[in-house]
């Protein structure tokens, strides 16, 4: 059963760090992915504006990666947790605590469009997905559930061509 969302964002902030620290992943996978942090999390940012079929496609792709290397996907979801935590920090005016300050500008832009409850829900969903994957759930279904739970934002207007 789904865990209840915290009534306040404050409750989530308090355990946000615990969520990140509890992500099971080997140091090697995290180091390998951390070098790619911005491209890996850019996927999440882009997904929020993407059509539905792209969410299903990414879920299928990540599920295949999970079949080949569970730890790599656990580390990837850990990076996604960190990205959502960053968005929450920016939203709550705590951007000095951002680990990846290179994302500040983009997160500030998104913070205006995503409400705090949606951020809280996304953080919870990632943690629940890590938990169910750990219990050998169907990876593709778990990942689809996760990606469909992320907020849907308006696609950005294309930059005018010069």
Short mmCIF file of N, CA and C in Angstrom, two decimals:
data_model
loop_
_atom_site.label_atom_id
_atom_site.label_comp_id
_atom_site.label_asym_id
_atom_site.label_seq_id
_atom_site.Cartn_x
_atom_site.Cartn_y
_atom_site.Cartn_z
N UNK A 1 0.84 -1.20 0.00
CA UNK A 1 0.00 0.00 0.00
C UNK A 1 0.88 1.25 0.00
N UNK A 2 0.36 2.29 -0.63
CA UNK A 2 1.12 3.55 -0.74
C UNK A 2 1.23 4.19 0.64
N UNK A 3 2.40 4.68 0.96
CA UNK A 3 2.56 5.42 2.22
C UNK A 3 1.91 6.79 2.08
N UNK A 4 1.33 7.29 3.16
CA UNK A 4 0.67 8.59 3.10
C UNK A 4 1.69 9.70 2.94
N UNK A 5 1.33 10.67 2.14
CA UNK A 5 2.19 11.85 1.98
C UNK A 5 2.25 12.61 3.30
N UNK A 6 3.37 13.21 3.61
CA UNK A 6 3.41 14.02 4.83
C UNK A 6 2.43 15.18 4.69
N UNK A 7 1.85 15.60 5.80
CA UNK A 7 0.90 16.71 5.75
C UNK A 7 1.61 18.01 5.41
N UNK A 8 2.89 18.07 5.74
CA UNK A 8 3.60 19.31 5.47
C UNK A 8 4.90 19.00 4.75
N UNK A 9 5.38 20.00 4.07
CA UNK A 9 6.66 19.86 3.38
C UNK A 9 7.78 19.76 4.42
N UNK A 10 7.58 20.40 5.58
CA UNK A 10 8.60 20.39 6.63
C UNK A 10 8.97 18.96 7.02
N UNK A 11 7.96 18.12 7.17
CA UNK A 11 8.22 16.72 7.52
C UNK A 11 9.09 16.07 6.47
N UNK A 12 8.85 16.43 5.22
CA UNK A 12 9.64 15.85 4.14
C UNK A 12 11.08 16.37 4.17
N UNK A 13 11.24 17.66 4.45
CA UNK A 13 12.60 18.22 4.50
C UNK A 13 13.40 17.50 5.57
N UNK A 14 12.74 17.23 6.71
CA UNK A 14 13.45 16.59 7.81
C UNK A 14 13.96 15.22 7.42
N UNK A 15 13.14 14.46 6.66
CA UNK A 15 13.66 13.14 6.33
C UNK A 15 14.22 13.05 4.92
N UNK A 16 14.26 14.19 4.21
CA UNK A 16 14.82 14.19 2.86
C UNK A 16 16.25 13.69 2.82
N UNK A 17 17.05 14.15 3.80
CA UNK A 17 18.45 13.73 3.85
C UNK A 17 18.54 12.24 4.17
N UNK A 18 17.68 11.76 5.06
CA UNK A 18 17.66 10.35 5.41
C UNK A 18 17.35 9.50 4.18
N UNK A 19 16.40 9.98 3.35
CA UNK A 19 16.05 9.25 2.14
C UNK A 19 17.29 9.07 1.27
N UNK A 20 18.03 10.16 1.09
CA UNK A 20 19.18 10.11 0.20
C UNK A 20 20.26 9.20 0.78
N UNK A 21 20.48 9.29 2.09
CA UNK A 21 21.52 8.47 2.71
C UNK A 21 21.16 6.99 2.70
N UNK A 22 19.86 6.69 2.63
CA UNK A 22 19.45 5.29 2.71
C UNK A 22 19.44 4.59 1.35
N UNK A 23 19.74 5.33 0.29
CA UNK A 23 19.70 4.70 -1.04
C UNK A 23 20.81 3.66 -1.14
N UNK A 24 20.44 2.40 -1.40
CA UNK A 24 21.47 1.38 -1.48
C UNK A 24 22.15 1.44 -2.84
N UNK A 25 23.42 1.71 -2.87
CA UNK A 25 24.17 1.71 -4.13
C UNK A 25 25.64 1.64 -3.81
N UNK A 26 26.37 0.97 -4.67
CA UNK A 26 27.79 0.86 -4.39
C UNK A 26 28.47 2.18 -4.65
N UNK A 27 29.57 2.40 -3.98
CA UNK A 27 30.33 3.64 -4.14
C UNK A 27 30.76 3.78 -5.60
N UNK A 28 31.18 2.68 -6.23
CA UNK A 28 31.63 2.74 -7.62
C UNK A 28 30.53 3.22 -8.55
N UNK A 29 29.30 2.67 -8.40
CA UNK A 29 28.20 3.09 -9.29
C UNK A 29 27.91 4.56 -9.08
N UNK A 30 27.91 4.98 -7.83
CA UNK A 30 27.59 6.38 -7.55
C UNK A 30 28.67 7.28 -8.15
N UNK A 31 29.93 6.89 -8.00
CA UNK A 31 31.01 7.73 -8.56
C UNK A 31 30.90 7.80 -10.07
N UNK A 32 30.62 6.66 -10.69
CA UNK A 32 30.51 6.64 -12.16
C UNK A 32 29.36 7.55 -12.61
N UNK A 33 28.23 7.44 -11.92
CA UNK A 33 27.08 8.25 -12.31
C UNK A 33 27.26 9.71 -11.93
N UNK A 34 27.94 9.96 -10.82
CA UNK A 34 28.07 11.34 -10.33
C UNK A 34 28.81 12.21 -11.34
N UNK A 35 29.74 11.61 -12.09
CA UNK A 35 30.46 12.38 -13.12
C UNK A 35 29.48 12.85 -14.19
N UNK A 36 28.40 12.09 -14.33
CA UNK A 36 27.37 12.37 -15.33
C UNK A 36 26.16 13.02 -14.69
N UNK A 37 26.33 13.61 -13.52
CA UNK A 37 25.15 14.04 -12.74
C UNK A 37 24.19 14.89 -13.56
N UNK A 38 24.73 15.93 -14.19
CA UNK A 38 23.83 16.86 -14.89
C UNK A 38 23.08 16.16 -16.03
N UNK A 39 23.76 15.41 -16.95
CA UNK A 39 22.97 14.72 -17.98
C UNK A 39 21.98 13.70 -17.42
N UNK A 40 22.35 13.02 -16.36
CA UNK A 40 21.44 12.00 -15.79
C UNK A 40 20.18 12.65 -15.23
N UNK A 41 20.33 13.79 -14.56
CA UNK A 41 19.15 14.42 -13.96
C UNK A 41 18.41 15.30 -14.97
N UNK A 42 19.12 15.70 -16.02
CA UNK A 42 18.46 16.49 -17.08
C UNK A 42 17.30 15.69 -17.66
N UNK A 43 17.49 14.37 -17.68
CA UNK A 43 16.45 13.45 -18.15
C UNK A 43 15.14 13.69 -17.38
N UNK A 44 15.25 13.87 -16.07
CA UNK A 44 14.06 14.09 -15.24
C UNK A 44 13.43 15.43 -15.59
N UNK A 45 14.26 16.46 -15.65
CA UNK A 45 13.75 17.80 -15.97
C UNK A 45 13.02 17.79 -17.31
N UNK A 46 13.62 17.16 -18.32
CA UNK A 46 13.01 17.11 -19.66
C UNK A 46 11.71 16.32 -19.63
N UNK A 47 11.71 15.25 -18.83
CA UNK A 47 10.55 14.37 -18.77
C UNK A 47 9.30 15.09 -18.29
N UNK A 48 9.46 16.08 -17.41
CA UNK A 48 8.30 16.78 -16.85
C UNK A 48 7.50 17.48 -17.93
N UNK A 49 8.16 17.81 -19.05
CA UNK A 49 7.47 18.51 -20.15
C UNK A 49 7.19 17.57 -21.34
N UNK A 50 7.60 16.32 -21.20
CA UNK A 50 7.52 15.40 -22.34
C UNK A 50 6.14 14.77 -22.46
N UNK A 51 5.77 14.34 -23.68
CA UNK A 51 4.50 13.62 -23.84
C UNK A 51 4.55 12.26 -23.12
N UNK A 52 3.37 11.75 -22.84
CA UNK A 52 3.21 10.52 -22.08
C UNK A 52 4.07 9.37 -22.60
N UNK A 53 4.10 9.20 -23.93
CA UNK A 53 4.82 8.04 -24.48
C UNK A 53 6.31 8.07 -24.13
N UNK A 54 6.86 9.27 -23.92
CA UNK A 54 8.28 9.35 -23.54
C UNK A 54 8.51 8.84 -22.13
N UNK A 55 7.52 9.02 -21.26
CA UNK A 55 7.64 8.48 -19.90
C UNK A 55 7.65 6.96 -19.94
N UNK A 56 6.76 6.37 -20.76
CA UNK A 56 6.73 4.91 -20.88
C UNK A 56 8.03 4.40 -21.49
N UNK A 57 8.55 5.13 -22.48
CA UNK A 57 9.80 4.71 -23.14
C UNK A 57 10.96 4.74 -22.15
N UNK A 58 11.04 5.79 -21.32
CA UNK A 58 12.12 5.87 -20.34
C UNK A 58 11.98 4.77 -19.30
N UNK A 59 10.75 4.49 -18.87
CA UNK A 59 10.52 3.42 -17.89
C UNK A 59 11.03 2.09 -18.45
N UNK A 60 10.74 1.83 -19.72
CA UNK A 60 11.17 0.58 -20.36
C UNK A 60 12.70 0.52 -20.43
N UNK A 61 13.31 1.65 -20.79
CA UNK A 61 14.76 1.71 -20.91
C UNK A 61 15.44 1.48 -19.55
N UNK A 62 14.94 2.14 -18.52
CA UNK A 62 15.54 2.00 -17.18
C UNK A 62 15.30 0.59 -16.64
N UNK A 63 14.14 0.00 -16.96
CA UNK A 63 13.85 -1.38 -16.53
C UNK A 63 14.85 -2.35 -17.16
N UNK A 64 15.19 -2.11 -18.42
CA UNK A 64 16.19 -2.97 -19.09
C UNK A 64 17.55 -2.81 -18.43
N UNK A 65 17.90 -1.58 -18.11
CA UNK A 65 19.17 -1.33 -17.41
C UNK A 65 19.16 -2.02 -16.05
N UNK A 66 18.00 -2.03 -15.39
CA UNK A 66 17.88 -2.66 -14.08
C UNK A 66 18.12 -4.16 -14.18
N UNK A 67 17.59 -4.78 -15.25
CA UNK A 67 17.79 -6.22 -15.45
C UNK A 67 19.28 -6.53 -15.60
N UNK A 68 20.02 -5.61 -16.23
CA UNK A 68 21.45 -5.83 -16.47
C UNK A 68 22.30 -5.44 -15.26
N UNK A 69 21.90 -4.39 -14.55
CA UNK A 69 22.73 -3.87 -13.46
C UNK A 69 21.86 -3.14 -12.44
N UNK A 70 21.41 -3.90 -11.44
CA UNK A 70 20.50 -3.34 -10.43
C UNK A 70 21.13 -2.13 -9.73
N UNK A 71 22.40 -2.25 -9.39
CA UNK A 71 23.05 -1.19 -8.61
C UNK A 71 23.15 0.11 -9.39
N UNK A 72 23.34 0.01 -10.70
CA UNK A 72 23.43 1.22 -11.51
C UNK A 72 22.10 1.98 -11.46
N UNK A 73 21.00 1.23 -11.54
CA UNK A 73 19.68 1.87 -11.52
C UNK A 73 19.36 2.41 -10.12
N UNK A 74 19.78 1.69 -9.08
CA UNK A 74 19.60 2.21 -7.72
C UNK A 74 20.36 3.52 -7.56
N UNK A 75 21.56 3.58 -8.12
CA UNK A 75 22.35 4.81 -8.05
C UNK A 75 21.69 5.93 -8.86
N UNK A 76 21.14 5.58 -10.03
CA UNK A 76 20.46 6.57 -10.86
C UNK A 76 19.26 7.16 -10.10
N UNK A 77 18.47 6.30 -9.46
CA UNK A 77 17.32 6.79 -8.70
C UNK A 77 17.79 7.64 -7.52
N UNK A 78 18.96 7.31 -6.98
CA UNK A 78 19.55 8.14 -5.93
C UNK A 78 19.86 9.54 -6.43
N UNK A 79 20.35 9.64 -7.66
CA UNK A 79 20.61 10.95 -8.26
C UNK A 79 19.31 11.70 -8.50
N UNK A 80 18.27 10.98 -8.92
CA UNK A 80 16.97 11.63 -9.12
C UNK A 80 16.45 12.16 -7.79
N UNK A 81 16.64 11.38 -6.72
CA UNK A 81 16.24 11.85 -5.38
C UNK A 81 16.94 13.16 -5.06
N UNK A 82 18.24 13.20 -5.38
CA UNK A 82 19.04 14.39 -5.08
C UNK A 82 18.53 15.60 -5.87
N UNK A 83 18.14 15.36 -7.12
CA UNK A 83 17.62 16.44 -7.97
C UNK A 83 16.32 16.99 -7.40
N UNK A 84 15.38 16.10 -7.02
CA UNK A 84 14.11 16.54 -6.45
C UNK A 84 14.33 17.25 -5.12
N UNK A 85 15.30 16.75 -4.34
CA UNK A 85 15.62 17.41 -3.07
C UNK A 85 16.12 18.83 -3.36
N UNK A 86 16.95 18.97 -4.39
CA UNK A 86 17.44 20.29 -4.79
C UNK A 86 16.30 21.22 -5.16
N UNK A 87 15.31 20.67 -5.89
CA UNK A 87 14.15 21.48 -6.28
C UNK A 87 13.38 21.93 -5.03
N UNK A 88 13.26 21.03 -4.06
CA UNK A 88 12.57 21.38 -2.81
C UNK A 88 13.33 22.49 -2.07
N UNK A 89 14.66 22.36 -2.02
CA UNK A 89 15.47 23.38 -1.34
C UNK A 89 15.28 24.74 -1.99
N UNK A 90 15.34 24.78 -3.32
CA UNK A 90 15.18 26.04 -4.05
C UNK A 90 13.79 26.61 -3.79
N UNK A 91 12.78 25.73 -3.84
CA UNK A 91 11.40 26.15 -3.61
C UNK A 91 11.21 26.77 -2.23
N UNK A 92 11.91 26.21 -1.26
CA UNK A 92 11.75 26.66 0.12
C UNK A 92 12.75 27.76 0.48
N UNK A 93 13.44 28.31 -0.53
CA UNK A 93 14.37 29.41 -0.29
C UNK A 93 15.65 28.98 0.40
N UNK A 94 16.02 27.71 0.25
CA UNK A 94 17.23 27.19 0.91
C UNK A 94 18.30 26.82 -0.11
N UNK A 95 18.34 27.55 -1.25
CA UNK A 95 19.29 27.17 -2.31
C UNK A 95 20.76 27.19 -1.90
N UNK A 96 21.18 27.93 -0.83
CA UNK A 96 22.60 27.80 -0.43
C UNK A 96 22.98 26.36 -0.07
N UNK A 97 21.98 25.51 0.26
CA UNK A 97 22.27 24.13 0.64
C UNK A 97 22.33 23.19 -0.57
N UNK A 98 22.17 23.73 -1.76
CA UNK A 98 22.22 22.90 -2.97
C UNK A 98 23.60 22.26 -3.09
N UNK A 99 23.61 20.95 -3.34
CA UNK A 99 24.88 20.25 -3.56
C UNK A 99 25.42 20.59 -4.95
N UNK A 100 24.52 20.67 -5.93
CA UNK A 100 24.94 20.92 -7.32
C UNK A 100 24.49 22.33 -7.71
N UNK A 101 25.30 23.31 -7.37
CA UNK A 101 24.90 24.70 -7.61
C UNK A 101 24.77 25.00 -9.10
N UNK A 102 25.37 24.17 -9.95
CA UNK A 102 25.26 24.40 -11.40
C UNK A 102 23.82 24.22 -11.88
N UNK A 103 22.97 23.60 -11.05
CA UNK A 103 21.57 23.39 -11.42
C UNK A 103 20.66 24.50 -10.92
N UNK A 104 21.22 25.43 -10.13
CA UNK A 104 20.37 26.42 -9.45
C UNK A 104 19.44 27.15 -10.40
N UNK A 105 19.99 27.66 -11.50
CA UNK A 105 19.19 28.48 -12.41
C UNK A 105 17.99 27.69 -12.95
N UNK A 106 18.25 26.47 -13.41
CA UNK A 106 17.18 25.65 -13.96
C UNK A 106 16.14 25.31 -12.87
N UNK A 107 16.63 24.97 -11.68
CA UNK A 107 15.71 24.62 -10.59
C UNK A 107 14.86 25.81 -10.18
N UNK A 108 15.45 27.00 -10.21
CA UNK A 108 14.68 28.20 -9.87
C UNK A 108 13.55 28.41 -10.88
N UNK A 109 13.84 28.15 -12.15
CA UNK A 109 12.80 28.26 -13.18
C UNK A 109 11.68 27.26 -12.94
N UNK A 110 12.05 26.04 -12.60
CA UNK A 110 11.04 24.99 -12.38
C UNK A 110 10.26 25.20 -11.09
N UNK A 111 10.92 25.76 -10.08
CA UNK A 111 10.30 25.91 -8.76
C UNK A 111 8.99 26.68 -8.84
N UNK A 112 8.92 27.62 -9.77
CA UNK A 112 7.71 28.42 -9.92
C UNK A 112 6.55 27.60 -10.49
N UNK A 113 6.88 26.51 -11.18
CA UNK A 113 5.85 25.73 -11.88
C UNK A 113 5.40 24.49 -11.12
N UNK A 114 6.20 24.02 -10.18
CA UNK A 114 5.88 22.77 -9.48
C UNK A 114 5.55 23.09 -8.03
N UNK A 115 4.38 22.63 -7.56
CA UNK A 115 4.05 22.95 -6.17
C UNK A 115 4.78 22.00 -5.23
N UNK A 116 4.95 22.44 -3.99
CA UNK A 116 5.76 21.70 -3.01
C UNK A 116 5.22 20.30 -2.78
N UNK A 117 3.90 20.14 -2.83
CA UNK A 117 3.31 18.82 -2.61
C UNK A 117 3.72 17.85 -3.72
N UNK A 118 3.78 18.35 -4.95
CA UNK A 118 4.19 17.50 -6.08
C UNK A 118 5.66 17.08 -5.91
N UNK A 119 6.49 17.99 -5.40
CA UNK A 119 7.90 17.66 -5.14
C UNK A 119 7.97 16.60 -4.05
N UNK A 120 7.20 16.80 -2.98
CA UNK A 120 7.17 15.84 -1.87
C UNK A 120 6.72 14.47 -2.37
N UNK A 121 5.69 14.47 -3.20
CA UNK A 121 5.17 13.21 -3.74
C UNK A 121 6.22 12.51 -4.61
N UNK A 122 6.94 13.28 -5.40
CA UNK A 122 7.96 12.70 -6.27
C UNK A 122 9.09 12.07 -5.45
N UNK A 123 9.51 12.75 -4.40
CA UNK A 123 10.55 12.20 -3.51
C UNK A 123 10.07 10.89 -2.89
N UNK A 124 8.83 10.89 -2.40
CA UNK A 124 8.26 9.67 -1.80
C UNK A 124 8.20 8.54 -2.82
N UNK A 125 7.73 8.87 -4.04
CA UNK A 125 7.59 7.84 -5.08
C UNK A 125 8.94 7.20 -5.42
N UNK A 126 10.00 8.01 -5.47
CA UNK A 126 11.32 7.45 -5.78
C UNK A 126 11.72 6.48 -4.67
N UNK A 127 11.52 6.89 -3.42
CA UNK A 127 11.90 6.02 -2.30
C UNK A 127 11.08 4.74 -2.33
N UNK A 128 9.78 4.85 -2.61
CA UNK A 128 8.93 3.66 -2.68
C UNK A 128 9.36 2.76 -3.83
N UNK A 129 9.76 3.36 -4.95
CA UNK A 129 10.22 2.57 -6.09
C UNK A 129 11.49 1.80 -5.73
N UNK A 130 12.42 2.48 -5.05
CA UNK A 130 13.63 1.78 -4.59
C UNK A 130 13.26 0.61 -3.69
N UNK A 131 12.29 0.83 -2.80
CA UNK A 131 11.86 -0.23 -1.87
C UNK A 131 11.26 -1.42 -2.62
N UNK A 132 10.35 -1.15 -3.57
CA UNK A 132 9.70 -2.27 -4.26
C UNK A 132 10.66 -2.98 -5.21
N UNK A 133 11.59 -2.24 -5.80
CA UNK A 133 12.59 -2.89 -6.67
C UNK A 133 13.46 -3.82 -5.82
N UNK A 134 13.72 -3.40 -4.59
CA UNK A 134 14.49 -4.21 -3.66
C UNK A 134 13.75 -5.50 -3.30
N UNK A 135 12.42 -5.46 -3.38
CA UNK A 135 11.60 -6.64 -3.08
C UNK A 135 11.24 -7.41 -4.34
N UNK A 136 12.02 -7.18 -5.41
CA UNK A 136 11.85 -7.92 -6.67
C UNK A 136 10.50 -7.71 -7.35
N UNK A 137 9.98 -6.51 -7.26
CA UNK A 137 8.74 -6.18 -7.99
C UNK A 137 9.05 -6.16 -9.49
N UNK A 138 8.02 -6.14 -10.31
CA UNK A 138 8.18 -5.99 -11.75
C UNK A 138 8.78 -4.60 -12.00
N UNK A 139 10.02 -4.57 -12.47
CA UNK A 139 10.76 -3.31 -12.59
C UNK A 139 10.06 -2.33 -13.54
N UNK A 140 9.58 -2.85 -14.66
CA UNK A 140 8.97 -1.93 -15.63
C UNK A 140 7.70 -1.29 -15.06
N UNK A 141 6.87 -2.10 -14.40
CA UNK A 141 5.64 -1.54 -13.82
C UNK A 141 5.97 -0.54 -12.71
N UNK A 142 6.95 -0.87 -11.89
CA UNK A 142 7.35 0.02 -10.79
C UNK A 142 7.85 1.35 -11.34
N UNK A 143 8.65 1.29 -12.41
CA UNK A 143 9.22 2.50 -12.99
C UNK A 143 8.15 3.32 -13.73
N UNK A 144 7.19 2.64 -14.37
CA UNK A 144 6.09 3.36 -15.01
C UNK A 144 5.28 4.10 -13.95
N UNK A 145 5.01 3.42 -12.85
CA UNK A 145 4.25 4.04 -11.76
C UNK A 145 4.99 5.29 -11.25
N UNK A 146 6.30 5.17 -11.13
CA UNK A 146 7.12 6.30 -10.68
C UNK A 146 7.02 7.47 -11.66
N UNK A 147 7.30 7.20 -12.94
CA UNK A 147 7.39 8.29 -13.92
C UNK A 147 6.02 8.92 -14.20
N UNK A 148 4.95 8.13 -14.06
CA UNK A 148 3.61 8.71 -14.24
C UNK A 148 3.20 9.53 -13.02
N UNK A 149 3.88 9.31 -11.90
CA UNK A 149 3.59 10.06 -10.69
C UNK A 149 4.27 11.42 -10.64
N UNK A 150 5.30 11.60 -11.50
CA UNK A 150 5.96 12.91 -11.55
C UNK A 150 4.98 13.93 -12.14
N UNK A 151 5.08 15.20 -11.73
CA UNK A 151 4.15 16.20 -12.26
C UNK A 151 4.29 16.37 -13.78
N UNK A 152 3.22 16.76 -14.40
CA UNK A 152 3.21 17.05 -15.85
C UNK A 152 3.22 18.57 -16.02
N UNK A 153 4.25 19.09 -16.69
CA UNK A 153 4.34 20.53 -16.92
C UNK A 153 4.05 20.85 -18.39
N UNK A 154 3.66 22.08 -18.63
CA UNK A 154 3.42 22.54 -20.00
C UNK A 154 4.72 22.45 -20.79
N UNK A 155 4.66 21.96 -22.04
CA UNK A 155 5.89 22.01 -22.86
C UNK A 155 6.31 23.46 -23.05
N UNK A 156 7.64 23.68 -23.06
CA UNK A 156 8.11 25.06 -23.25
C UNK A 156 8.00 25.42 -24.72
N UNK A 157 7.66 26.67 -24.97
CA UNK A 157 7.59 27.14 -26.35
C UNK A 157 9.00 27.08 -26.93
N UNK A 158 9.10 26.65 -28.15
CA UNK A 158 10.42 26.58 -28.79
C UNK A 158 10.98 27.99 -28.90
N UNK A 159 12.30 28.11 -28.74
CA UNK A 159 12.94 29.41 -28.89
C UNK A 159 12.74 29.87 -30.33
N UNK A 160 12.43 31.15 -30.53
CA UNK A 160 12.24 31.62 -31.91
C UNK A 160 13.51 31.43 -32.73
N UNK A 161 13.36 30.89 -33.94
CA UNK A 161 14.56 30.69 -34.76
C UNK A 161 14.99 32.03 -35.34
N UNK A 162 16.30 32.22 -35.39
CA UNK A 162 16.83 33.52 -35.85
C UNK A 162 16.98 33.52 -37.36
#
